[in-house]
Short mmCIF file of C-alpha atoms and ligand atoms in Angstrom, two decimals:
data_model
loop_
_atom_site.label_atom_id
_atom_site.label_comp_id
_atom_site.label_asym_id
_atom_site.label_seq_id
_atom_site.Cartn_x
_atom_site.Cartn_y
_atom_site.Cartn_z
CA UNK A 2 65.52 76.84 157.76
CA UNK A 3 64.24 79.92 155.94
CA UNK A 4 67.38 81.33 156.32
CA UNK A 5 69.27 78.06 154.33
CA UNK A 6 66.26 78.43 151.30
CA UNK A 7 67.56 82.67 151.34
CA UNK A 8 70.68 82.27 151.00
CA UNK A 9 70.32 79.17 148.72
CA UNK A 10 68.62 81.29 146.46
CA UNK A 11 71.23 84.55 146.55
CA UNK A 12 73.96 81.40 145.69
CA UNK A 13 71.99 79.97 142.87
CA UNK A 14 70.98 84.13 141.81
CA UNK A 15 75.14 84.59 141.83
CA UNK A 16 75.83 81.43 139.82
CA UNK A 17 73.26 81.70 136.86
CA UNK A 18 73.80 85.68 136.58
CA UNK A 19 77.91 84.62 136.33
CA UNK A 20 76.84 81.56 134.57
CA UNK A 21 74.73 83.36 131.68
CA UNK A 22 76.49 83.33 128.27
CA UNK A 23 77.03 86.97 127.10
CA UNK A 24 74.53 87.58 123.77
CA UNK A 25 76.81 87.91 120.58
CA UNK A 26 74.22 87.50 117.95
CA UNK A 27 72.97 90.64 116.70
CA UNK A 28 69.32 88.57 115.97
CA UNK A 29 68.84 87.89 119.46
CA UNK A 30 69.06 91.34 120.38
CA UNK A 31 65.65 92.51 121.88
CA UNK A 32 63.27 95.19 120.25
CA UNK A 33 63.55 97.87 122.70
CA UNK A 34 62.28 102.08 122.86
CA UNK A 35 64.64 104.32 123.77
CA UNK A 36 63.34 106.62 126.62
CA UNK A 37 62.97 110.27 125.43
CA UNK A 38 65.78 112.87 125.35
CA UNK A 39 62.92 115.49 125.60
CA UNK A 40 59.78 114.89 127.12
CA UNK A 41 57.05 113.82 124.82
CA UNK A 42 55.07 116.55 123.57
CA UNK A 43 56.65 119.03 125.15
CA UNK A 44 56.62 121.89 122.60
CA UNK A 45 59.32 124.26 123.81
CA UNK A 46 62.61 121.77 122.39
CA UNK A 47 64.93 125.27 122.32
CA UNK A 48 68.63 125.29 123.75
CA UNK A 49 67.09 127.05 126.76
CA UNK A 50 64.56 124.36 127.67
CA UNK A 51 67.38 121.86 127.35
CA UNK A 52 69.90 123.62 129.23
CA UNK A 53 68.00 124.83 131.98
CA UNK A 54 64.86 121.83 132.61
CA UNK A 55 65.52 118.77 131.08
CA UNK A 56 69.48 118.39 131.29
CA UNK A 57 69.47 118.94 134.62
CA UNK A 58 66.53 116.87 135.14
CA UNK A 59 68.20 113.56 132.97
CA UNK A 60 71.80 114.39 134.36
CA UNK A 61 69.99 114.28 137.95
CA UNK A 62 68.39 110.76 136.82
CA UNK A 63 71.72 109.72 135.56
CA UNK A 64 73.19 110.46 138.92
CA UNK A 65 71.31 108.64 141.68
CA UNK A 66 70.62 105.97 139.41
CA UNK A 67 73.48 105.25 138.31
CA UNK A 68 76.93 106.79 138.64
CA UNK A 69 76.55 108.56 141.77
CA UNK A 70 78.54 110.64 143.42
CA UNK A 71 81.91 111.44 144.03
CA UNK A 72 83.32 113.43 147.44
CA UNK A 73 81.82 116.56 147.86
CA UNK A 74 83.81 119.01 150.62
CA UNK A 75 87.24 118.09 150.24
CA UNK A 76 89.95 120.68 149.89
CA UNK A 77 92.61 120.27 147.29
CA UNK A 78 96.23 122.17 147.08
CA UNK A 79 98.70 121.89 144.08
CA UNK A 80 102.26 121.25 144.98
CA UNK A 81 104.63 121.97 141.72
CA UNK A 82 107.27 119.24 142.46
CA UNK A 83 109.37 119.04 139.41
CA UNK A 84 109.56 120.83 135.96
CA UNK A 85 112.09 119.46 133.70
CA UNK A 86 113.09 119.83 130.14
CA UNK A 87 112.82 116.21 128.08
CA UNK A 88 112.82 114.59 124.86
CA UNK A 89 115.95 116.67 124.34
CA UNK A 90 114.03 119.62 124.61
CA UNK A 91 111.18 119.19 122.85
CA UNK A 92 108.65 118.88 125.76
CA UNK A 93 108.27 119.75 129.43
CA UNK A 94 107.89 117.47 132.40
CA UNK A 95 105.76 118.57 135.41
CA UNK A 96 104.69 116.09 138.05
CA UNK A 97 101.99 117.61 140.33
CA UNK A 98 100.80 116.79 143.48
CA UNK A 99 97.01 117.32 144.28
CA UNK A 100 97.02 117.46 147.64
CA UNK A 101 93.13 116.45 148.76
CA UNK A 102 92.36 117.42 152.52
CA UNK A 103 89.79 117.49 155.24
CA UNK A 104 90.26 118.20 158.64
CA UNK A 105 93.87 118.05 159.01
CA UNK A 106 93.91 114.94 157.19
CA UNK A 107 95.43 114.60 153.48
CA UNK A 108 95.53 112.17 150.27
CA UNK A 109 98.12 112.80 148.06
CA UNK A 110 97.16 112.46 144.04
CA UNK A 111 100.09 112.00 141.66
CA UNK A 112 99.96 114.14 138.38
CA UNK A 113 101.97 113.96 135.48
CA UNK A 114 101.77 116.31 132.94
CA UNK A 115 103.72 116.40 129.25
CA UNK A 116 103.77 120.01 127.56
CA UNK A 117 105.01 120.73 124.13
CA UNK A 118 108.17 123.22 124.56
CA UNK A 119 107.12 125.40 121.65
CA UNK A 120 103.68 126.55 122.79
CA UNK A 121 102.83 128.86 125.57
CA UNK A 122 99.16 127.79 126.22
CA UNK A 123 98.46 124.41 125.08
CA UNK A 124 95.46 122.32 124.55
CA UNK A 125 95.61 119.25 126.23
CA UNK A 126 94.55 115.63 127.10
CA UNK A 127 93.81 114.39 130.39
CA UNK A 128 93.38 110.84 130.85
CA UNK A 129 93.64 108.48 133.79
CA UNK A 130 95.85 104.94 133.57
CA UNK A 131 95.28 101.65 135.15
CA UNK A 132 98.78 100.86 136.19
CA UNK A 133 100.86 103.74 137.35
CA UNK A 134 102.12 107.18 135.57
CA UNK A 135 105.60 105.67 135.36
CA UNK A 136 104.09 102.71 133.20
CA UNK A 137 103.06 105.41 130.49
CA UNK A 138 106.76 105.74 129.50
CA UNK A 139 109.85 104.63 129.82
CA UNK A 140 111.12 108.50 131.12
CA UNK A 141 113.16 107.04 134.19
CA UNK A 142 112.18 110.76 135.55
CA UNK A 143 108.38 109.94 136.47
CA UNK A 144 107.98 108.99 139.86
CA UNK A 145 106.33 105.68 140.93
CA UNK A 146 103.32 105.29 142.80
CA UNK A 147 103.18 104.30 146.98
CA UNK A 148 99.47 103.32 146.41
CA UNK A 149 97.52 99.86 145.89
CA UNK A 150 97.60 98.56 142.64
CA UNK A 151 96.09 95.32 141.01
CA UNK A 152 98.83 92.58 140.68
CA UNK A 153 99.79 91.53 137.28
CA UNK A 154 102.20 89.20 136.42
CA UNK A 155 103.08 90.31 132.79
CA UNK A 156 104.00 93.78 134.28
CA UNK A 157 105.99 91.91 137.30
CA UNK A 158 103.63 93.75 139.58
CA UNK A 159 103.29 91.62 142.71
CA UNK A 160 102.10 92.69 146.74
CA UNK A 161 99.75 95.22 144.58
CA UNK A 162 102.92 97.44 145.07
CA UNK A 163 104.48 99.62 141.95
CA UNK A 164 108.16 99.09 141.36
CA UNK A 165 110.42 99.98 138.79
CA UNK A 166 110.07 96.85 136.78
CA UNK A 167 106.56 98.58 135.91
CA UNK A 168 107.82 101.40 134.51
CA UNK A 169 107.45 101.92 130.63
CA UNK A 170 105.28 98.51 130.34
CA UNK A 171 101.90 100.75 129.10
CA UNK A 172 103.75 102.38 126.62
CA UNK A 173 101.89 101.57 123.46
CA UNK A 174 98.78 103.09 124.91
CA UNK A 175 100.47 106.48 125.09
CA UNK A 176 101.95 107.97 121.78
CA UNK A 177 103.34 110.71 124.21
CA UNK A 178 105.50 111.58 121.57
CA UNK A 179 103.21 112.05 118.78
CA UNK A 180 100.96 113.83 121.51
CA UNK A 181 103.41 116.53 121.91
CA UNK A 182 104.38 116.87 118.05
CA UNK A 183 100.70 117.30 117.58
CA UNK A 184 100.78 120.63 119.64
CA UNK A 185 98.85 119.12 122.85
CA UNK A 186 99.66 118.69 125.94
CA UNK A 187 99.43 115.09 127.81
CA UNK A 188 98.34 114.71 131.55
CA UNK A 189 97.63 111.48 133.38
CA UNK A 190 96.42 110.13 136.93
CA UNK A 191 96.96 106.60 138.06
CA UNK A 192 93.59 106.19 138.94
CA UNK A 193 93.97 103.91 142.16
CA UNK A 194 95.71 106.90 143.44
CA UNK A 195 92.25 108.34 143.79
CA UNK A 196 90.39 105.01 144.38
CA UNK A 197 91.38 101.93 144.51
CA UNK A 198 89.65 99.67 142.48
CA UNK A 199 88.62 96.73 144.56
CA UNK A 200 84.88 96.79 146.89
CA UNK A 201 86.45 98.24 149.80
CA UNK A 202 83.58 100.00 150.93
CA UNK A 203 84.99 103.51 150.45
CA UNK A 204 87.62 103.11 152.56
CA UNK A 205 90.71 103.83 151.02
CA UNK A 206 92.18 106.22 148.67
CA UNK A 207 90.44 110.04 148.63
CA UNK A 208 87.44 108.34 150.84
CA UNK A 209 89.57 107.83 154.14
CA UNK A 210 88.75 111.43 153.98
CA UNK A 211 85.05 111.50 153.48
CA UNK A 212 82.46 111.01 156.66
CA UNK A 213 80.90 107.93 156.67
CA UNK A 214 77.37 110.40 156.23
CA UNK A 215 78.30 111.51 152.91
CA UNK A 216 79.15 108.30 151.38
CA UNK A 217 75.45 107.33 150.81
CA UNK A 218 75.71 107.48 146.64
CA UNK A 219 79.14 106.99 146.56
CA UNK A 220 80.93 105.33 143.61
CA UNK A 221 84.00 104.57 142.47
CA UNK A 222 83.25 105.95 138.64
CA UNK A 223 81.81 109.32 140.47
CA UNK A 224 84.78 109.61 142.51
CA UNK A 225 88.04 108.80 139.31
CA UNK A 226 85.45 111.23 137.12
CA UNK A 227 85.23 113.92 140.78
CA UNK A 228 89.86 113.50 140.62
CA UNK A 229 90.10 114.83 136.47
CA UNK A 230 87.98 117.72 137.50
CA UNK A 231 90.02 118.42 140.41
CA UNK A 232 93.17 117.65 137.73
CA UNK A 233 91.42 120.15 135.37
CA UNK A 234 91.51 123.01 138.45
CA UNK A 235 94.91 122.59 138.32
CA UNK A 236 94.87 123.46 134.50
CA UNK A 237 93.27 126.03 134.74
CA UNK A 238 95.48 128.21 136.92
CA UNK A 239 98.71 127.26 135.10
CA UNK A 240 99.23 129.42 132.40
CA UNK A 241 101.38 127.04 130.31
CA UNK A 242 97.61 124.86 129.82
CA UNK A 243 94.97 126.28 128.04
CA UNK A 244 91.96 125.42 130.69
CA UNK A 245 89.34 125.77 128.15
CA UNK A 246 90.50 123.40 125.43
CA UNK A 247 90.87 120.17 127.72
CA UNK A 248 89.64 117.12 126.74
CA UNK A 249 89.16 114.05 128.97
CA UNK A 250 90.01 110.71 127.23
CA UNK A 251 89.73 106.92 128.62
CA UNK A 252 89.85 103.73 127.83
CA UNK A 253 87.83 101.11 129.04
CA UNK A 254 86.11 101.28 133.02
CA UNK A 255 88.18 104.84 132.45
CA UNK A 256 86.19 105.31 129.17
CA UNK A 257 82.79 105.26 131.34
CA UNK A 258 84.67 107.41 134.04
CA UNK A 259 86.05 110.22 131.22
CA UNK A 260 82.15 110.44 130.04
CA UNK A 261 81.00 111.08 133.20
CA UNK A 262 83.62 113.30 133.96
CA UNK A 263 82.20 115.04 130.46
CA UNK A 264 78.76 115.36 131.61
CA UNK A 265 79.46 116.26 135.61
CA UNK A 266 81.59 118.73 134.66
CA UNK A 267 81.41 121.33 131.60
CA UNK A 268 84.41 122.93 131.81
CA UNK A 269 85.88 119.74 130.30
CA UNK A 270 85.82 120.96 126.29
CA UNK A 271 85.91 117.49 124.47
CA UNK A 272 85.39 113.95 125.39
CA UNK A 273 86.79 110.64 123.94
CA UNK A 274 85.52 107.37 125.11
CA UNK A 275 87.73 104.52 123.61
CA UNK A 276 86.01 100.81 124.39
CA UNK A 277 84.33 102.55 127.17
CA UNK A 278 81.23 99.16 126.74
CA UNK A 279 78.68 98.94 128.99
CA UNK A 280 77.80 101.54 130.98
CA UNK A 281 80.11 103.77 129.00
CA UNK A 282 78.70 104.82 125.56
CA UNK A 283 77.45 101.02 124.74
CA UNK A 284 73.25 101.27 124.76
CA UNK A 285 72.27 99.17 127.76
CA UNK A 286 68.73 97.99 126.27
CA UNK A 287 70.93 96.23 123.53
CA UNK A 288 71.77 93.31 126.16
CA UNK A 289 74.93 92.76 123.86
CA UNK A 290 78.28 91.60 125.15
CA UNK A 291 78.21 93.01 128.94
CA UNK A 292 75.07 93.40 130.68
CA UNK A 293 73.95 95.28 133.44
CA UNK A 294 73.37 92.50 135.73
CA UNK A 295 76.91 90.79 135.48
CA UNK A 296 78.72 94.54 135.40
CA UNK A 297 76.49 95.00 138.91
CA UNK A 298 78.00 91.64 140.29
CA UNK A 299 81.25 91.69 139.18
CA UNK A 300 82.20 95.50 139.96
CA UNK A 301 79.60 96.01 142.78
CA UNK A 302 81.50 99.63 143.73
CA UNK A 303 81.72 101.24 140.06
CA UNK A 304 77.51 102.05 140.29
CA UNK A 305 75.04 103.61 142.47
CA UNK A 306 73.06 100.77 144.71
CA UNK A 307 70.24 102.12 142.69
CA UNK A 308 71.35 100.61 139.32
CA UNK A 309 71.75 97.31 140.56
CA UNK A 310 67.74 97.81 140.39
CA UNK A 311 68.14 97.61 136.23
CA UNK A 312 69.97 94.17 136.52
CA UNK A 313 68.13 91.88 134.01
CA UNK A 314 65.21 94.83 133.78
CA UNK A 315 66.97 97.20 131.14
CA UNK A 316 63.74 98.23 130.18
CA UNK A 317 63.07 99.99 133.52
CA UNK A 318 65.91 102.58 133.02
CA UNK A 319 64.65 106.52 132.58
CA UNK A 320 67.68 106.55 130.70
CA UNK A 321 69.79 104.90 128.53
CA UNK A 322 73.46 105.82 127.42
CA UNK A 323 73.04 108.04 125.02
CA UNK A 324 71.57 110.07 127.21
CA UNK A 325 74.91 109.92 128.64
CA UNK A 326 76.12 110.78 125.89
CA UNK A 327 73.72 113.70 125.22
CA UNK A 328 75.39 115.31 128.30
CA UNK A 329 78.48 115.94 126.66
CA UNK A 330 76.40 118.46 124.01
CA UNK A 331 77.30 120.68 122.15
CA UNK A 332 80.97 119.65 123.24
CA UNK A 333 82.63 117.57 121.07
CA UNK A 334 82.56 113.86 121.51
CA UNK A 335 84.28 110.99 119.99
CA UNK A 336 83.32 107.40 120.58
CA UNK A 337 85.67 104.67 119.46
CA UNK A 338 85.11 100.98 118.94
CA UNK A 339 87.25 97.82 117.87
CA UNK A 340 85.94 95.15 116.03
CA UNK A 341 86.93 92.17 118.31
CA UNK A 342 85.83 94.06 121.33
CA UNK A 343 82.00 92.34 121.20
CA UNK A 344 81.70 92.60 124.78
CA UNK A 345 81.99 96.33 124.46
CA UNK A 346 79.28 95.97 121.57
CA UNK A 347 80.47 98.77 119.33
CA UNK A 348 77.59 99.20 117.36
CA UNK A 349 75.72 99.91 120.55
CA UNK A 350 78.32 102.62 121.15
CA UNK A 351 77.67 103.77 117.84
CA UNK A 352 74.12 104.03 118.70
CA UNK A 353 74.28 106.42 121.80
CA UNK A 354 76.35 108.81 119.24
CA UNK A 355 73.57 108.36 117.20
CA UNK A 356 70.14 109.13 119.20
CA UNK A 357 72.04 111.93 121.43
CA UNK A 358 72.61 113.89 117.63
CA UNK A 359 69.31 115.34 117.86
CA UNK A 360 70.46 117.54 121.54
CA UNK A 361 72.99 118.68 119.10
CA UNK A 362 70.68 119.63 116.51
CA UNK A 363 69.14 121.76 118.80
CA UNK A 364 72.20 123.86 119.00
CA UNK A 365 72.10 123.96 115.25
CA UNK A 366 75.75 121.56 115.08
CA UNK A 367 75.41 117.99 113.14
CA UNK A 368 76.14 115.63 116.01
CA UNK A 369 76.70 112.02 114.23
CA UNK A 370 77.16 113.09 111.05
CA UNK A 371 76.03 109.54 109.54
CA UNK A 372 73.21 106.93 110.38
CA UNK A 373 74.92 104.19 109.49
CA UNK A 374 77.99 102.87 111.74
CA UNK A 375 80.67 104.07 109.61
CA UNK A 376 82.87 100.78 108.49
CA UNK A 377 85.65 99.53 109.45
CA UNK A 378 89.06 101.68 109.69
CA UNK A 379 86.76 104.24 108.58
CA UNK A 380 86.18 107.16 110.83
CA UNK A 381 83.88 109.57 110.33
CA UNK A 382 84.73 112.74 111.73
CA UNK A 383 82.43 115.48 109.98
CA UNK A 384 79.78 115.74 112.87
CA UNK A 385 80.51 117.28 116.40
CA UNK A 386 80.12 113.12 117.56
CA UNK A 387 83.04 111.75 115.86
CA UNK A 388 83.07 107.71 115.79
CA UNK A 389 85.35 104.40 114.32
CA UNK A 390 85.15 101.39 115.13
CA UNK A 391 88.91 99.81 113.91
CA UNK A 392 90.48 96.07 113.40
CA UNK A 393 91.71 94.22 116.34
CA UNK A 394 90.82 94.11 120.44
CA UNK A 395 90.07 95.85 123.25
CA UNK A 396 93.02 98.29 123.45
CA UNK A 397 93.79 101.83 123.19
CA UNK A 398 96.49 102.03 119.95
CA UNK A 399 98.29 104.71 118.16
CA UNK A 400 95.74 104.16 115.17
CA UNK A 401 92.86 105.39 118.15
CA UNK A 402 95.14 108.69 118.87
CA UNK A 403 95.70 109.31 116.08
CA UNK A 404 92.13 109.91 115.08
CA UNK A 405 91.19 111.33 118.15
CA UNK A 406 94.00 114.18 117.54
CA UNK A 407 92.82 114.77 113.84
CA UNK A 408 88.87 114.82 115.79
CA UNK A 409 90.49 117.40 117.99
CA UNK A 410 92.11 119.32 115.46
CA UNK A 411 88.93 120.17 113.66
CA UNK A 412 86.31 120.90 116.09
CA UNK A 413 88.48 122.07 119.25
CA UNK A 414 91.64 123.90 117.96
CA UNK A 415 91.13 126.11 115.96
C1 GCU B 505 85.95 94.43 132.19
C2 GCU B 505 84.58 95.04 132.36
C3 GCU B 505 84.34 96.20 131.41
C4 GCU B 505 85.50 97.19 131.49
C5 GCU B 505 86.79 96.46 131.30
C6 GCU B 505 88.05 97.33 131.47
O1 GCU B 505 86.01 93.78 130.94
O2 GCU B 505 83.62 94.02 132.19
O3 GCU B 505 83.13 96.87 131.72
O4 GCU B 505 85.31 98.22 130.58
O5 GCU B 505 86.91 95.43 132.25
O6 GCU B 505 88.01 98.35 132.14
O7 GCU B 505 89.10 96.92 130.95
#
């Protein structure tokens, strides 16, 4: 009997968490206190203190209580497959395979990688995709994906197998082009090459490798954020890539996954989070759009256990996103919104930018150089936190690149 009333009330928890309208109206948003970047009253706020006690100390937070960890003793080998000239010369083509092993057992990692012709070190942006490298273009030369991959009609993507009807069908999401003329580099991952994305318990993808021991924190953000690291190694021994001036972009779930990447890993120079919502650079105390609770239930294997602690009880976080956000400092970091994407609730991805300026300050850089969400179509790039929010959905569009190149242009190029 006790058994029935349990799991009558786990049913009824599931419906009513599913079944509770997302807040849109800024009004009902609840008063809230952010907790502390640096501890209260502690005197000794110097680049030091932050560097070596309290960063550590919030990104440690950050990590078991929320994203977790990706794979820790894995072994990865590059394998140069193919260099060709494209875009009648204008650009080179490298695919890449990172080649993860363990005990004579290996996962293969697809990376493609776009290089202006004309430069002999170049800057460049790594960012994963949700489909398939061959979807980023219509260059019949990219290879296509053997691994699992969310059907989708629209993209006649069916057995969650990649074929070549796929290819090209991303393309307005990747200016490659423009990229290139720009003087940067372009690299992407298909990120169910490194982990699926479906609750499969960590078996598949890089975690068939992993002992079941070392899975205890493991999550799938960790482990997409723990591949562009192991993308960025790659950089940084090929002398055609300038290893110090890459930046890791995403959009969306791959928004939250290019932060983290950002604050797990400093080498990564610059970070863009475009719609990255809830759990990205959105302020979880806001309640606004996507909660904690329904991202918990509906993508149980993006967080640590431990967050699904903070469902409903936003209040109890240590942390909130921007000290996320604060992780990326003083790197540059540019947050961008879009006006119909309420679930992402831009202004409280505005707001992370804002509160994690004063880590920034400490370094003696402007981080968000305004208080005030900048308005629409009107980016505001002065600070070392660049932000816009622009007209129309949740998408990543050539209007978003092209602010995040002229973002890059001032604080990382030169
Ligand atoms: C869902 C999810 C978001 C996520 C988005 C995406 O909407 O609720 O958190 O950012 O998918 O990745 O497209």
């Amino acid at each position: 009997m006790q058994r029935f009333y349990l799991l009558f009330i786990a049913i009824f928890t599931l419906v009513s968490t599913h079944a509770q309208e997302a807040n849109y109206d800024e009004n009902l948003v609840p008063d809230f206190v952010l907790p502390p970047l640096f501890q209260v009253g502690n005197e000794k706020t110097t680049v030091d203190y932050w560097e070596s006690e309290r960063r550590p100390q919030l990104f440690e937070m950050l990590e078991n209580e929320m994203f977790g960890t990706g794979p820790s003793d894995l072994q990865t080998s590059f394998i140069l497959n193919k260099v060709e000239r494209v875009f009648e010369g204008k650009a080179l083509r490298k695919e890449v395979t990172l080649q993860i092993s363990k005990g004579g057992k290996t996962h293969d990692i697809g990376l493609l990688i776009y290089l202006p012709s004309d430069k002999s070190s170049a800057p460049l942006f790594l960012g994963l995709n949700f489909y398939g490298n061959h979807t980023i273009h219509s260059d019949p030369g990219i290879s296509i994906h053997h691994s699992w991959v969310a059907n989708k009609e629209e993209f006649e993507i069916h057995a969650n197998r990649a074929t070549e009807e796929s290819r090209g069908v991303r393309v307005h999401r990747w200016p490659v082009e423009m990229i290139l003329e720009a003087g940067y580099g372009l690299a992407t991952i298909y990120y169910g090459d490194i982990d699926p994305d479906f609750d499969d318990g960590f078996e598949n993808g890089v975690h068939a490798l992993v002992d079941e021991e070392d899975k205890v924190n493991t999550t799938s953000l960790a482990t997409w954020a723990w591949g562009m690291s192991r993308a960025l190694d790659y950089f940084e021994q090929d002398p055609s890539i300038d290893g110090e001036k890459v930046i890791a972009i995403g959009h969306s779930r791959l928004g939250k996954a290019a932060l983290w990447a950002g604050a797990s890993d400093q080498r990564f120079a610059m970070v863009v989070s475009n719609d990255s919502g809830c759990g990205g650079a959105a302020l979880s105390r806001r309640r606004f759009g996507e909660t904690v609770a329904r991202i918990n239930t509906v993508f149980p294997h993006w967080f640590s256990p431990n967050f699904k602690k903070y469902n409903d009880k936003e209040e109890d976080l240590p942390f909130d996103q921007h000290t996320l956000a604060a992780m990326i400092a003083p790197r540059p970091l540019y947050i961008a919104s879009a006006d119909e994407d309420q679930w992402a609730d831009p202004k409280g991805e505005f707001l992370s930018g804002y509160y994690a300026s004063e880590v920034y300050e400490l370094y003696d850089l402007t981080g968000m150089a305004t208080d005030e969400q900048p308005a629409i179509n009107t980016p505001n790039i002065e600070g070392k936190i660049g932000y816009h929010i622009r007209t129309g959905g949740h998408d990543l569009t050539q209007y978003d690149w092209e602010q995040f190149i002229a973002f890059a242009d001032k604080h990382l190029k030169e």
